[in-house]
Amino acid sequence: MTMTRRSLLKASLILPLSLWLPGASLWAQATPDDAETLSLAIHTPQGPHRLDVELADTLAERQRGLMQREHLPEKRGMLFVFESERSANNGFWMYRTLIPLDIAFIDDAGRIVAIDTMPPCESSSPSDCPSYAPGAAYHAALEVNAGYFAERGIGVGDCVSVPALTGFCQPEN
């Protein structure tokens, strides 16, 4: 089937307009509880803590993150993986994020280098939302429900292993 100039023109006008429809926005998409996940373990002196995480390894996935989610199941999270090391001053923010989160910044050896708790930003202006920088270089970041790390005694220096990915630490026996 060949498209005429008229049908091409119509398509070029309709597509941009469709992006303005409710629910069509990239930012408004919530991911269901049954989204595809990877398993990971955080190894502490008390033993391993297992989580299922969504992987955010593209620019669009990292920008969207957990925006517009009304809840996150207890043993779920989002793992942000970067191609190269991120600066100690390069942080995360909570613009359009509805739930309080903990974030663990993970170095290229798979060790947690910083942990922070991030409350939702209630401002409609992104410039009014604070940024949470780790103060140490990192290669990945793990977001979970606020309080998750403290409740389990997870801290700086603990090892994060992701069997499906390489470059993360192997727990010590």
Short mmCIF file of C-alpha atoms in Angstrom, two decimals:
data_model
loop_
_atom_site.label_atom_id
_atom_site.label_comp_id
_atom_site.label_asym_id
_atom_site.label_seq_id
_atom_site.Cartn_x
_atom_site.Cartn_y
_atom_site.Cartn_z
CA MET A 1 0.00 0.00 0.00
CA THR A 2 1.41 3.37 -0.94
CA MET A 3 0.56 6.50 0.94
CA THR A 4 -0.51 9.60 -0.90
CA ARG A 5 0.77 13.03 0.01
CA ARG A 6 -2.63 13.81 1.53
CA SER A 7 -2.54 10.76 3.86
CA LEU A 8 1.05 11.55 4.82
CA LEU A 9 0.05 15.12 5.65
CA LYS A 10 -2.89 13.90 7.76
CA ALA A 11 -0.65 11.45 9.63
CA SER A 12 1.96 14.13 10.27
CA LEU A 13 -0.73 16.38 11.78
CA ILE A 14 -2.52 13.73 13.83
CA LEU A 15 0.53 12.11 15.44
CA PRO A 16 1.77 15.24 17.27
CA LEU A 17 -1.78 16.02 18.41
CA SER A 18 -2.19 12.51 19.84
CA LEU A 19 0.66 13.22 22.25
CA TRP A 20 -1.53 15.79 23.99
CA LEU A 21 -4.31 13.30 24.73
CA PRO A 22 -4.81 12.23 28.38
CA GLY A 23 -2.70 9.22 29.23
CA ALA A 24 -0.53 9.59 26.16
CA SER A 25 2.24 11.41 27.94
CA LEU A 26 5.48 9.58 28.69
CA TRP A 27 5.35 11.02 32.22
CA ALA A 28 1.81 9.82 32.94
CA GLN A 29 2.51 6.15 32.29
CA ALA A 30 2.48 4.06 35.44
CA THR A 31 4.01 0.62 35.29
CA PRO A 32 1.88 -2.21 36.72
CA ASP A 33 2.99 -4.48 39.54
CA ASP A 34 3.61 -7.24 36.99
CA ALA A 35 6.23 -5.29 35.01
CA GLU A 36 9.29 -7.23 33.82
CA THR A 37 11.86 -7.37 36.60
CA LEU A 38 15.34 -8.62 37.45
CA SER A 39 16.28 -10.22 40.76
CA LEU A 40 19.02 -8.74 42.88
CA ALA A 41 20.40 -9.32 46.35
CA ILE A 42 21.86 -6.88 48.85
CA HIS A 43 24.40 -8.71 50.99
CA THR A 44 24.74 -7.49 54.57
CA PRO A 45 26.38 -9.00 57.67
CA GLN A 46 22.86 -10.17 58.66
CA GLY A 47 22.42 -12.01 55.35
CA PRO A 48 21.04 -11.29 51.90
CA HIS A 49 17.95 -9.21 51.15
CA ARG A 50 16.33 -10.07 47.84
CA LEU A 51 14.41 -7.66 45.61
CA ASP A 52 12.78 -7.70 42.20
CA VAL A 53 13.66 -4.52 40.33
CA GLU A 54 12.67 -2.83 37.12
CA LEU A 55 15.73 -1.93 35.08
CA ALA A 56 16.11 1.69 33.94
CA ASP A 57 19.06 1.59 31.57
CA THR A 58 17.93 3.91 28.77
CA LEU A 59 17.73 7.68 28.95
CA ALA A 60 13.91 7.68 28.69
CA GLU A 61 13.54 5.02 31.41
CA ARG A 62 15.92 6.88 33.73
CA GLN A 63 14.12 10.19 33.15
CA ARG A 64 10.72 8.65 33.89
CA GLY A 65 11.90 6.57 36.85
CA LEU A 66 9.11 6.04 39.36
CA MET A 67 7.18 9.21 38.45
CA GLN A 68 3.42 9.09 38.88
CA ARG A 69 3.44 5.78 40.77
CA GLU A 70 0.95 5.70 43.61
CA HIS A 71 2.62 2.72 45.29
CA LEU A 72 5.56 0.37 45.01
CA PRO A 73 5.20 -3.22 46.26
CA GLU A 74 7.27 -4.00 49.38
CA LYS A 75 10.06 -6.05 47.82
CA ARG A 76 10.24 -4.12 44.55
CA GLY A 77 12.38 -1.28 43.31
CA MET A 78 14.01 0.33 40.32
CA LEU A 79 17.66 -0.09 39.37
CA PHE A 80 19.20 2.75 37.35
CA VAL A 81 22.29 1.61 35.46
CA PHE A 82 24.60 4.06 33.68
CA GLU A 83 27.08 3.38 30.89
CA SER A 84 29.80 5.35 32.65
CA GLU A 85 30.58 6.52 36.15
CA ARG A 86 28.44 9.41 37.43
CA SER A 87 29.89 12.35 39.30
CA ALA A 88 29.51 12.64 43.07
CA ASN A 89 27.49 15.82 42.46
CA ASN A 90 25.12 14.26 39.93
CA GLY A 91 21.98 13.46 41.89
CA PHE A 92 18.37 12.37 41.62
CA TRP A 93 15.23 14.41 42.21
CA MET A 94 11.62 13.66 43.07
CA TYR A 95 9.73 15.82 40.56
CA ARG A 96 6.32 14.24 39.87
CA THR A 97 7.15 11.35 42.20
CA LEU A 98 4.26 10.60 44.53
CA ILE A 99 5.78 8.16 47.03
CA PRO A 100 8.72 8.61 49.44
CA LEU A 101 11.77 6.62 48.37
CA ASP A 102 15.15 5.49 49.64
CA ILE A 103 18.02 5.58 47.19
CA ALA A 104 21.30 3.66 47.37
CA PHE A 105 24.12 4.79 45.11
CA ILE A 106 26.31 1.89 43.94
CA ASP A 107 29.90 2.11 42.69
CA ASP A 108 31.40 0.17 39.79
CA ALA A 109 32.43 -2.64 42.18
CA GLY A 110 28.81 -3.11 43.33
CA ARG A 111 29.28 -1.54 46.77
CA ILE A 112 26.81 0.94 48.23
CA VAL A 113 28.61 4.30 48.57
CA ALA A 114 25.71 6.42 49.87
CA ILE A 115 22.08 6.11 50.96
CA ASP A 116 19.48 8.86 51.17
CA THR A 117 15.75 9.19 51.83
CA MET A 118 13.84 11.32 49.35
CA PRO A 119 10.37 12.67 50.17
CA PRO A 120 8.04 13.51 47.27
CA CYS A 121 8.37 17.00 45.83
CA GLU A 122 4.95 18.63 45.92
CA SER A 123 5.90 21.53 43.67
CA SER A 124 4.59 21.74 40.13
CA SER A 125 7.81 23.49 39.18
CA PRO A 126 10.81 21.19 38.62
CA SER A 127 13.23 23.93 39.68
CA ASP A 128 11.71 23.89 43.17
CA CYS A 129 12.48 20.19 43.72
CA PRO A 130 15.73 19.41 45.57
CA SER A 131 18.37 17.15 44.10
CA TYR A 132 19.87 14.30 46.15
CA ALA A 133 23.53 13.83 45.29
CA PRO A 134 25.56 11.03 46.91
CA GLY A 135 28.84 12.85 47.48
CA ALA A 136 30.65 9.87 45.90
CA ALA A 137 30.99 8.65 42.32
CA TYR A 138 28.55 5.90 41.32
CA HIS A 139 27.69 3.58 38.46
CA ALA A 140 24.12 2.61 39.45
CA ALA A 141 21.36 3.65 41.84
CA LEU A 142 18.65 1.60 43.50
CA GLU A 143 15.31 3.15 44.52
CA VAL A 144 12.99 1.37 46.98
CA ASN A 145 10.24 2.40 49.38
CA ALA A 146 11.38 4.83 52.06
CA GLY A 147 12.55 3.04 55.20
CA TYR A 148 13.47 -0.19 53.40
CA PHE A 149 17.23 0.11 53.98
CA ALA A 150 17.02 1.21 57.64
CA GLU A 151 14.49 -1.52 58.52
CA ARG A 152 16.87 -4.18 57.21
CA GLY A 153 20.16 -2.74 58.45
CA ILE A 154 21.40 -2.12 54.91
CA GLY A 155 24.20 0.43 54.82
CA VAL A 156 27.18 1.93 53.06
CA GLY A 157 29.69 -0.78 52.08
CA ASP A 158 27.10 -3.51 51.58
CA CYS A 159 27.32 -5.48 48.35
CA VAL A 160 24.66 -5.48 45.62
CA SER A 161 24.68 -8.46 43.26
CA VAL A 162 22.60 -8.73 40.13
CA PRO A 163 23.03 -12.16 38.55
CA ALA A 164 21.60 -10.99 35.20
CA LEU A 165 24.11 -8.13 34.94
CA THR A 166 27.89 -8.05 35.08
CA GLY A 167 29.97 -5.53 36.97
CA PHE A 168 28.30 -5.93 40.34
CA CYS A 169 30.03 -7.39 43.37
CA GLN A 170 30.18 -10.98 44.41
CA PRO A 171 29.30 -11.50 48.08
CA GLU A 172 32.06 -12.58 50.42
CA ASN A 173 31.62 -16.06 51.93
#
